[in-house]
Short mmCIF file of C-alpha atoms in Angstrom, two decimals:
data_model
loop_
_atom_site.label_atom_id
_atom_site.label_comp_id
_atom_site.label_asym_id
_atom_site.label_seq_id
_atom_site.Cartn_x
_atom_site.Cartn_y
_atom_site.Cartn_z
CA UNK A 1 42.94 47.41 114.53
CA UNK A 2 44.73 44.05 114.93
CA UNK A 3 48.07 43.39 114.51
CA UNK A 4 47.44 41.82 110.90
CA UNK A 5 45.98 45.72 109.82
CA UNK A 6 48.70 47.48 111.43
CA UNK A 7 50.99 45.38 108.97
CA UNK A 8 49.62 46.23 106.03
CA UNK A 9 49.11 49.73 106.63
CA UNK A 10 52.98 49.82 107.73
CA UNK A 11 53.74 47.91 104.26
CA UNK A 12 51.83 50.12 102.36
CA UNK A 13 53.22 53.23 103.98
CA UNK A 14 56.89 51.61 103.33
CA UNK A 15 56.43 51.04 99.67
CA UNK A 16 55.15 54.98 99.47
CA UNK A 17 58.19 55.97 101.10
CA UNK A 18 60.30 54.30 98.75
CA UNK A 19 58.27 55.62 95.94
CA UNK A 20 58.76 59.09 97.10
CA UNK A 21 62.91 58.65 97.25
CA UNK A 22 63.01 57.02 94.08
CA UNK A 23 61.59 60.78 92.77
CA UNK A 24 64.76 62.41 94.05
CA UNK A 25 67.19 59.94 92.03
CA UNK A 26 68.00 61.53 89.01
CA UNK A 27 68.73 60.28 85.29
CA UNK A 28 72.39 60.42 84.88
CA UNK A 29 74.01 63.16 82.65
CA UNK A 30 71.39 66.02 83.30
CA UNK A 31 71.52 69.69 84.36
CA UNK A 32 68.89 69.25 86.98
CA UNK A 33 68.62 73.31 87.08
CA UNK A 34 68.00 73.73 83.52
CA UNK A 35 65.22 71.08 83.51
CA UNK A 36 63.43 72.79 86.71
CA UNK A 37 63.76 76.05 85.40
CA UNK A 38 61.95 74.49 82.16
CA UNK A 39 58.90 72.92 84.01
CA UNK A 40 58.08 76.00 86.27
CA UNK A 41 57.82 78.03 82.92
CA UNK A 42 55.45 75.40 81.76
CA UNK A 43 53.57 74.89 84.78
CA UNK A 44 50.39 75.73 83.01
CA UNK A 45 49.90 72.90 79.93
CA UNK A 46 50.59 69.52 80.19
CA UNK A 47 54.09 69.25 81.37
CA UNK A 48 52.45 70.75 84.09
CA UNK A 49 49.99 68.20 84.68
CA UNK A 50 52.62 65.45 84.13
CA UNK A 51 55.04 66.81 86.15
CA UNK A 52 52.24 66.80 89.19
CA UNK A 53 50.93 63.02 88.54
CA UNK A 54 54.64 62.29 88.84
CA UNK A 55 55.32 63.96 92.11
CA UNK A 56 57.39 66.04 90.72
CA UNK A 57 59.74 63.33 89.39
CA UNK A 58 59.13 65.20 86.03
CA UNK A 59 61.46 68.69 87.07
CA UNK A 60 64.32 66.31 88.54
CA UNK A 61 64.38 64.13 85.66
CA UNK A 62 63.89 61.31 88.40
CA UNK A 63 64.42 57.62 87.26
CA UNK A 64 60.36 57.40 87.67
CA UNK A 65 59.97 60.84 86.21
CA UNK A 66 57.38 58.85 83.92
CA UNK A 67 55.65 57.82 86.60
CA UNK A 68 53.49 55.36 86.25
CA UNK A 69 51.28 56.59 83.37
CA UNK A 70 52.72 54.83 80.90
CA UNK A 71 51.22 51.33 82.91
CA UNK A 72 47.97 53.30 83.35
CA UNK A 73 48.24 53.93 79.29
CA UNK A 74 48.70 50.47 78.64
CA UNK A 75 45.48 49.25 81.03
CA UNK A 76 43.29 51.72 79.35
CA UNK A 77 43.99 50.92 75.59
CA UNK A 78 43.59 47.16 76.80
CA UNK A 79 40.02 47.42 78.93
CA UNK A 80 38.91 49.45 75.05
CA UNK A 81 40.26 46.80 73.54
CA UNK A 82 38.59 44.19 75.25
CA UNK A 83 35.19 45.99 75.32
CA UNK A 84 35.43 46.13 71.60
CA UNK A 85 37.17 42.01 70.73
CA UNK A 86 35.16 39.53 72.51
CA UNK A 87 37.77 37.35 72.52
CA UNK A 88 40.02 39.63 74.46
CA UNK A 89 36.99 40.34 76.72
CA UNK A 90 36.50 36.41 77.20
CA UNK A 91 40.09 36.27 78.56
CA UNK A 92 39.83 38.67 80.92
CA UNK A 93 37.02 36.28 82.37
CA UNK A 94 38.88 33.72 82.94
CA UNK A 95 41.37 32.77 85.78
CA UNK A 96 44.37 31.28 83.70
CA UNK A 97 43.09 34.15 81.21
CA UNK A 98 43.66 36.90 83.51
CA UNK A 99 47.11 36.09 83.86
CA UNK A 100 47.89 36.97 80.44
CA UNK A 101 46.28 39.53 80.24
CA UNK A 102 48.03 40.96 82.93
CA UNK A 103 51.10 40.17 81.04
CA UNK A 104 49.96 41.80 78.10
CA UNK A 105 49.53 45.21 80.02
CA UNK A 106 53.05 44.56 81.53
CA UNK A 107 54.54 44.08 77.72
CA UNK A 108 52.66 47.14 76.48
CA UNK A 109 53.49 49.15 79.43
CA UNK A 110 57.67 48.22 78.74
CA UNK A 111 57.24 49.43 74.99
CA UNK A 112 55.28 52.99 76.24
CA UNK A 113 58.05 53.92 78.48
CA UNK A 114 60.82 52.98 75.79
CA UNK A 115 59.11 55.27 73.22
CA UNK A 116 58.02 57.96 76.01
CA UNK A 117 61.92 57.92 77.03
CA UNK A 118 63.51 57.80 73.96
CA UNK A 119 61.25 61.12 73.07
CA UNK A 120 61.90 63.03 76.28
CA UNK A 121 65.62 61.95 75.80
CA UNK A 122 65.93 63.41 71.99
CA UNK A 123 63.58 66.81 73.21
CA UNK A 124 66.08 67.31 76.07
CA UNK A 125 69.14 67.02 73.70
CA UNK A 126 68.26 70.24 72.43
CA UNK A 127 67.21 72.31 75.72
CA UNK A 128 69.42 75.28 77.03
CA UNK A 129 68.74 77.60 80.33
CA UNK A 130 68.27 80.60 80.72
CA UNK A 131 72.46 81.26 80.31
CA UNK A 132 73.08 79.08 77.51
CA UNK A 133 73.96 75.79 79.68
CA UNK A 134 73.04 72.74 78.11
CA UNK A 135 70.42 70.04 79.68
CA UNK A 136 72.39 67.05 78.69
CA UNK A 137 76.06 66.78 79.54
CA UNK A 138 77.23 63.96 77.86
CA UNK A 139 77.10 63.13 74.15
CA UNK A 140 73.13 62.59 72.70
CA UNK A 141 73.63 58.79 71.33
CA UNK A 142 74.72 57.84 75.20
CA UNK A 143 72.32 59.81 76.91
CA UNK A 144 69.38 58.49 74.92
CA UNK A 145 70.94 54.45 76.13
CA UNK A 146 71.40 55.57 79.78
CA UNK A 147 67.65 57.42 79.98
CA UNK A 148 65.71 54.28 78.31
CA UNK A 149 67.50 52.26 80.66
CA UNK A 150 66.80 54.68 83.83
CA UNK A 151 63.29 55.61 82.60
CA UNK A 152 62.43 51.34 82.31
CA UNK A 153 63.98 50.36 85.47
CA UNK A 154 62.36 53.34 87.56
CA UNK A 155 58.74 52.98 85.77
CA UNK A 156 58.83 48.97 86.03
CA UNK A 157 59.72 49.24 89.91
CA UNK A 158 57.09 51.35 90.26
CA UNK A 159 54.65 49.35 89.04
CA UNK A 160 56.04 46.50 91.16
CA UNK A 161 55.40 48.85 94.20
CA UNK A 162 51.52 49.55 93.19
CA UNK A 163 51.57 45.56 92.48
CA UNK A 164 53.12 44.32 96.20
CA UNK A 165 50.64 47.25 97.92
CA UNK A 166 47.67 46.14 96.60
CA UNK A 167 48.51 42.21 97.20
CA UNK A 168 50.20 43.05 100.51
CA UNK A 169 48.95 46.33 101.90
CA UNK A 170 45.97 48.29 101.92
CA UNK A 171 44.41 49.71 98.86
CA UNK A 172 45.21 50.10 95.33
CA UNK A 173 48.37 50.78 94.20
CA UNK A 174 48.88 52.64 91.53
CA UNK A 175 45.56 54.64 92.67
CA UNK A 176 47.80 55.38 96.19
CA UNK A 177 51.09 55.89 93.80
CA UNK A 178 49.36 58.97 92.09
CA UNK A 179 47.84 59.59 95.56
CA UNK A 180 50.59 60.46 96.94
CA UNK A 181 52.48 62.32 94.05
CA UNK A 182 49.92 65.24 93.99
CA UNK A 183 49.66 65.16 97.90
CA UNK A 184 53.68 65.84 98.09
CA UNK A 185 53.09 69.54 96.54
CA UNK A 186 50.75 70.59 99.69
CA UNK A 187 53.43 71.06 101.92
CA UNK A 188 55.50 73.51 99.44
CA UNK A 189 52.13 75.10 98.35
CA UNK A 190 50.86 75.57 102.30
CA UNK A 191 54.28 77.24 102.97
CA UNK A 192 53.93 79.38 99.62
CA UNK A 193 51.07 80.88 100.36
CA UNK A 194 51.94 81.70 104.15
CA UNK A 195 55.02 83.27 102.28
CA UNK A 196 53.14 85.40 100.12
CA UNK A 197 50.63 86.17 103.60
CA UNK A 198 53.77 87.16 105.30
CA UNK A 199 55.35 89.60 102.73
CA UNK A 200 52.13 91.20 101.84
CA UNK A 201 51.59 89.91 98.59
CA UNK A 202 48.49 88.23 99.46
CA UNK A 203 46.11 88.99 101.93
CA UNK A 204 44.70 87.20 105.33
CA UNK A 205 41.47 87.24 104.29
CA UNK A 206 42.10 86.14 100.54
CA UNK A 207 43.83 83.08 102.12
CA UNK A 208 40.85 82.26 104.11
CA UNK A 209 38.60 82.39 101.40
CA UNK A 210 40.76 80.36 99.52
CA UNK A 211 40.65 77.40 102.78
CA UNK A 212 37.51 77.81 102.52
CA UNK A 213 36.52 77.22 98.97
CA UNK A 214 39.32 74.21 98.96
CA UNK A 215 37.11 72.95 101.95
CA UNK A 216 33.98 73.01 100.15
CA UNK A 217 35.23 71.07 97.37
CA UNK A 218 36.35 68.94 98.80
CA UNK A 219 32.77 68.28 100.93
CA UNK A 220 31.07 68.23 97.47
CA UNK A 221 33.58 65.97 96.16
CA UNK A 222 32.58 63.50 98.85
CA UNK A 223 29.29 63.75 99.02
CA UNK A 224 28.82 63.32 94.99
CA UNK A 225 31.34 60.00 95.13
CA UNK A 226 29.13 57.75 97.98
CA UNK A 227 25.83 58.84 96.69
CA UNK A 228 24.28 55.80 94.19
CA UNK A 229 21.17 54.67 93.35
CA UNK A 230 20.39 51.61 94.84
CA UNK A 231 18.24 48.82 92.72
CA UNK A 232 15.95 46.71 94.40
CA UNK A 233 16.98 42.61 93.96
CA UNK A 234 14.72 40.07 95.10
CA UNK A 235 15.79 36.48 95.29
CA UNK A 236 13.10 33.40 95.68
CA UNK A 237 13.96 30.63 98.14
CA UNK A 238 12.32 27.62 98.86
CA UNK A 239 12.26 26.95 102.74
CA UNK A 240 11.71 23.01 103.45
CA UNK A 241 11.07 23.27 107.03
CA UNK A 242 7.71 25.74 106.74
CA UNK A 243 6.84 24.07 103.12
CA UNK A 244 6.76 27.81 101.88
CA UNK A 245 8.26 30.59 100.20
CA UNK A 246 10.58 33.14 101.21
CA UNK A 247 12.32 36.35 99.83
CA UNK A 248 15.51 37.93 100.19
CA UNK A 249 15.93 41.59 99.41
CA UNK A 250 19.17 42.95 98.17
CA UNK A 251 20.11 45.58 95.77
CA UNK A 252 22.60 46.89 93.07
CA UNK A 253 24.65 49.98 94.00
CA UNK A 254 24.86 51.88 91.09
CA UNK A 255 27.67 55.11 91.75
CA UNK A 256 26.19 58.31 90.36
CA UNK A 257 30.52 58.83 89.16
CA UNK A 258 30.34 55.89 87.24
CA UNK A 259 33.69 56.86 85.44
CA UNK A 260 36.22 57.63 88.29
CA UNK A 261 38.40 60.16 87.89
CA UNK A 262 39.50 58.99 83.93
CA UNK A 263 37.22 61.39 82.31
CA UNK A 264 39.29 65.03 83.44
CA UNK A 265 42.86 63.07 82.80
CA UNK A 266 41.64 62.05 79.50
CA UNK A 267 40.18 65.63 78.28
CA UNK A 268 43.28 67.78 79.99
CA UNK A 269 45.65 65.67 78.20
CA UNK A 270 44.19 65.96 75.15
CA UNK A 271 43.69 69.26 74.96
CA UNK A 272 47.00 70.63 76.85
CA UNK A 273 48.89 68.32 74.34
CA UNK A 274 48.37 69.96 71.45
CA UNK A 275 48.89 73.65 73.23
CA UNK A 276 52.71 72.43 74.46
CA UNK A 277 53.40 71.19 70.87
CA UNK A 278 52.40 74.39 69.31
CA UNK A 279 54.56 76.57 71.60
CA UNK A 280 57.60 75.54 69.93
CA UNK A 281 56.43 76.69 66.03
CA UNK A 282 56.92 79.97 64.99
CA UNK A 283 54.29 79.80 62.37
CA UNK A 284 52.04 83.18 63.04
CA UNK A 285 49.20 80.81 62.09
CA UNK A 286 49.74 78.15 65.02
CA UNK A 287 50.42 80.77 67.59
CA UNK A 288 47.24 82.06 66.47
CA UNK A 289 45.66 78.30 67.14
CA UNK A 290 47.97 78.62 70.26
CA UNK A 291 46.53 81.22 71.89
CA UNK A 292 43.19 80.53 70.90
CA UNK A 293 43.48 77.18 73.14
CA UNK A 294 45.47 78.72 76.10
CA UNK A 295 44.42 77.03 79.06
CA UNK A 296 43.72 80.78 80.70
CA UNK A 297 41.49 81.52 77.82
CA UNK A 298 36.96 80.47 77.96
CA UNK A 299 37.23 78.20 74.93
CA UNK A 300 40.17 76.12 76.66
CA UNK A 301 37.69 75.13 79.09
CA UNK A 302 34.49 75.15 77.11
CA UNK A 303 36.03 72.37 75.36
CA UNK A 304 37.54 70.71 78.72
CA UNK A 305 33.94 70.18 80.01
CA UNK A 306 32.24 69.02 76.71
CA UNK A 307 35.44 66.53 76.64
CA UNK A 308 34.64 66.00 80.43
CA UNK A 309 31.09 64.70 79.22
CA UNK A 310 32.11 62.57 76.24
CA UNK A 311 34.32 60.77 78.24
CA UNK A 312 32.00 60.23 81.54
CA UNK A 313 29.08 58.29 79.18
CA UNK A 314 32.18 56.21 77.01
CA UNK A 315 34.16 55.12 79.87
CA UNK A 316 30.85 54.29 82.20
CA UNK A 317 29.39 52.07 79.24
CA UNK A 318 33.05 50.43 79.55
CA UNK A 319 32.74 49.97 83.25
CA UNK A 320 28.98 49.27 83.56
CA UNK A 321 28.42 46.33 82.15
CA UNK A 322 24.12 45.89 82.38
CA UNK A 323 24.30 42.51 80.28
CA UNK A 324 26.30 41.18 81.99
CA UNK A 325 25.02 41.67 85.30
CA UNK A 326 21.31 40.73 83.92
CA UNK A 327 22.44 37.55 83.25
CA UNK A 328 24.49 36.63 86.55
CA UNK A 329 20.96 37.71 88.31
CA UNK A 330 19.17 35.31 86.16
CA UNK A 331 21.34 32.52 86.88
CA UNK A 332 21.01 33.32 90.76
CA UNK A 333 17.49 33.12 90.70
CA UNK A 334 17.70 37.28 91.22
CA UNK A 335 15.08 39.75 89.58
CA UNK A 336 14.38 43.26 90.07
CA UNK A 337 10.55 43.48 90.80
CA UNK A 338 8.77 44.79 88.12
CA UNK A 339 10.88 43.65 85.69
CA UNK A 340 11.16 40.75 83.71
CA UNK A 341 14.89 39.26 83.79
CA UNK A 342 17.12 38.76 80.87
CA UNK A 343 17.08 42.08 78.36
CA UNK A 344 14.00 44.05 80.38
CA UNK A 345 16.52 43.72 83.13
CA UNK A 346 19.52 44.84 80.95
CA UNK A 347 17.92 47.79 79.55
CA UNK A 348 16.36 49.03 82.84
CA UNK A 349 20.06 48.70 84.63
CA UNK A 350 20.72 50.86 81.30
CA UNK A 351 18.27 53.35 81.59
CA UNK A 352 19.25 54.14 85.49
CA UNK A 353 23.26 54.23 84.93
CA UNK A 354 22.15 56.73 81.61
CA UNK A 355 20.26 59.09 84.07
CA UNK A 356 22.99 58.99 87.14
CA UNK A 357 26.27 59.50 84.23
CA UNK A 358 23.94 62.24 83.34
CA UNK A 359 24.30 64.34 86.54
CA UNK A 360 27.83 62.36 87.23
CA UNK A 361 29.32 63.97 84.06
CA UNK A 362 28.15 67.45 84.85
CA UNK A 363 29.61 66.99 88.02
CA UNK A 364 32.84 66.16 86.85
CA UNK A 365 32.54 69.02 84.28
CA UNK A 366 31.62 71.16 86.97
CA UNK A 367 34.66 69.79 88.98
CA UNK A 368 37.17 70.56 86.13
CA UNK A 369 36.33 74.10 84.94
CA UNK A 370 34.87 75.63 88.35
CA UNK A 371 38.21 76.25 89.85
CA UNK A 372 39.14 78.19 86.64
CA UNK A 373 36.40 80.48 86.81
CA UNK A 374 36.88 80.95 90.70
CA UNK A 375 40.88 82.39 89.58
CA UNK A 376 39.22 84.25 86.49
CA UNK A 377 36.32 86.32 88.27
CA UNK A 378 38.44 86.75 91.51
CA UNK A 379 42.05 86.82 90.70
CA UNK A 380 42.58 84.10 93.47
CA UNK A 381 45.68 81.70 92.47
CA UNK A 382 44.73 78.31 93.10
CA UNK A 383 47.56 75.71 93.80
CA UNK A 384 45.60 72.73 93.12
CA UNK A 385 42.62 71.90 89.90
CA UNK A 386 40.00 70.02 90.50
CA UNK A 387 40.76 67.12 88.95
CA UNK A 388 44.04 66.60 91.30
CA UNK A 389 41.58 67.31 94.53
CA UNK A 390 39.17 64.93 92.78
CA UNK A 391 41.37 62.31 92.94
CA UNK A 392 43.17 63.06 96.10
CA UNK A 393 39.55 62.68 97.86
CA UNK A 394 38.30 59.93 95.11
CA UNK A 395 41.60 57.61 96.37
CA UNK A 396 40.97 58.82 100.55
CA UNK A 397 37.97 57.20 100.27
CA UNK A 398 38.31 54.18 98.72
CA UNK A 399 41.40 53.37 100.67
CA UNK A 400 39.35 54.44 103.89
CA UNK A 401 36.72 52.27 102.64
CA UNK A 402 39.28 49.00 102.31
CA UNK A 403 40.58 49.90 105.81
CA UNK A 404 36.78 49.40 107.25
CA UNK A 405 35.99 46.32 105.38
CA UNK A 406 38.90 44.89 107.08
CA UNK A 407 37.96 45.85 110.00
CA UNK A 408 34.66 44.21 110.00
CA UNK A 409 36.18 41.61 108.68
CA UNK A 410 38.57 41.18 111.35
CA UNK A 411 35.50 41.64 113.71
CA UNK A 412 33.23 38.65 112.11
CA UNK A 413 36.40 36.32 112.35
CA UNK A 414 36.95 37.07 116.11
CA UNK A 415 32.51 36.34 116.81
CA UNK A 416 32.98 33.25 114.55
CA UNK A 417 36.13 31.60 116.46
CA UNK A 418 34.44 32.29 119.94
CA UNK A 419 30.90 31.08 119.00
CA UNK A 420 32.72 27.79 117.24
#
């Protein structure tokens, strides 16, 4: 490592340590005991999954307690947008055109968190603990002023933190923001279960076997996001010096998780939604629909990996792009041999990413519901799904990835300057 790497892993570790303070300012006006009490009774739906994306900002009622989903929100309902207008899709293209779409996201992101805190500020107005104490300690009309304020500020600096860590450190940043909000709970879930080890409640053995099973996941979690299918490219050359031809092999990666880790966010949140809603009726008929999609029960997760599934093929034919990548070969003199170029090419690139999102969205099915059955058939408590070690492992590796690209990089500059 030169001195140049060492900075921006330093910068990048800075800006996470910042991050992680920010989650232990809280909103002003709140009864931070009431709030934690309400998220550890709703560990299970999606309060529970949003208060572990946030590092659990969420149960503090941290400034960033939104995290930054609401930016993530706003990128995803842009990249459908733009793979639906042309227009919008043309823009992105473009270098000047890029900027505003940036700026777009950045507007849209703002007017998410307003709504999203304006919402959580209104729900809160009406909480009460477990003795009657009120949430909110100062009159609703303020509270609802000081949170959207709070809520903007702590949301907007984070995504100026994921912005300044990918320009100026290592990585991506908002992948290394959420990174780093799930990988906070190890420490308190490590120290749980020797807790439980050391009062009896759980024994040695179970706690190897659940090491162990943690371990393997996370082996098949790796293995499944480097393996791709390379495609064969063959580019023609004209060398002037032997008066004859020449060819240069080269090939397409194609990833066999085409998606990334947007499928099991997308399908958790959708269904868990709905089930957190529904806890507050008192209709007979709803707490029948309640229970019927509690996330302990089969159907919860029958529907979590069809979801899983639907949203592996969408978002891949989002983020492969075969026509586009046909054509850039066909300007480059590139062709896969044994195909023509132009649409053969397009719908063969097609064909391949169809059969890898195939096996990539039972995978991620597989990744989603497995840890489920593992608690159901064994009675083991996990502390962690698979979709957070999925993207705990997804985010390792890309980062680790970055940090050996540099490297090389580093490496080619230093043979270059002593060979010149």
């Amino acid at each position: 490592m030169n001195k140049s790497l060492r900075n921006k892993i330093f910068i990048t570790l800075g800006f996470l340590f910042v991050y992680r303070i920010l989650a232990y300012v809280p909103v002003p006006g709140v009864n931070a005991d009431v709030i934690k009490d309400f998220f550890t009774s709703n560990s299970d739906n999606a309060l529970g999954m949003f208060n572990m994306f946030s590092g659990n900002a969420a149960e503090r009622l941290s400034i960033i307690s939104l995290g930054i989903m609401p930016y993530i929100t706003a990128s995803i309902i842009m990249e459908l947008l733009s793979a639906t207008f042309p227009n919008l899709a043309k823009l992105k293209k473009e270098r000047d055109g890029m900027q505003k779409y940036m700026q777009i996201i950045r507007y849209a992101t703002i007017l998410i968190t307003v709504v999203q805190a304006i919402g959580v500020s209104i729900g809160l107005h009406s909480m009460t603990g477990r003795g009657g104490e009120m949430a909110i300690m100062i009159d609703q009309t303020t509270f609802i002023a000081i949170a959207c304020v709070s809520m903007l500020a702590g949301t907007m600096l984070l995504m100026w933190i994921g912005e300044q860590i990918t320009q100026k450190g290592i990585g991506n940043g908002i992948s290394l923001i959420i990174f780093a909000g799930i990988v906070s709970g190890i420490p308190s879930a490590i120290t749980g279960s020797v807790n439980l080890v050391n009062t009896g409640e759980m024994n040695f053995l179970v706690l190897l076997f659940i090491i162990g099973i943690v371990l393997a996941t996370v082996g098949f979690v790796i293995y499944v996001e480097l393996g791709e299918r390379r495609v064969p490219i063959s580019y023609s050359r004209k060398v002037m010096m032997q008066n004859q031809h020449k060819r240069i092999m080269n090939y397409i990666p194609i990833k066999v998780n085409l998606s990334g880790v947007i499928p099991p966010i997308f399908a958790s949140a959708i269904l868990m939604f709905p089930a957190t809603i529904f806890q507050a009726s008192t209709n007979k008929y709803i707490l029948k629909i309640n229970d019927f999609l509690s996330p302990s029960g089969y159907f919860f997760h029958v529907l979590t990996f069809l979801l899983v599934v639907f949203f592996a093929y969408f978002y891949a034919s989002i983020a492969f792009n075969s026509k586009d990548i046909s054509e850039n070969l066909k300007k480059q003199g590139g062709f896969i041999p044994g195909v023509r170029p132009g649409g053969s090419t397009a719908s063969y690139l097609n064909d391949v990413a169809s059969r890898l999102t195939f096996w990539g969205a039972i995978y991620l099915g597989l990744i989603s519901t497995l840890p489920w059955l593992l608690v159901k058939f064994t009675g083991v408590s996990f502390p962690f799904g698979g979709t957070s070690v999925l993207i705990v492992v997804s985010v390792a590796l890309d980062t680790m990835r970055k940090i050996e690209a540099q490297i090389y990089m580093n490496k080619y500059q230093t043979l270059s300057a002593v060979g010149l």
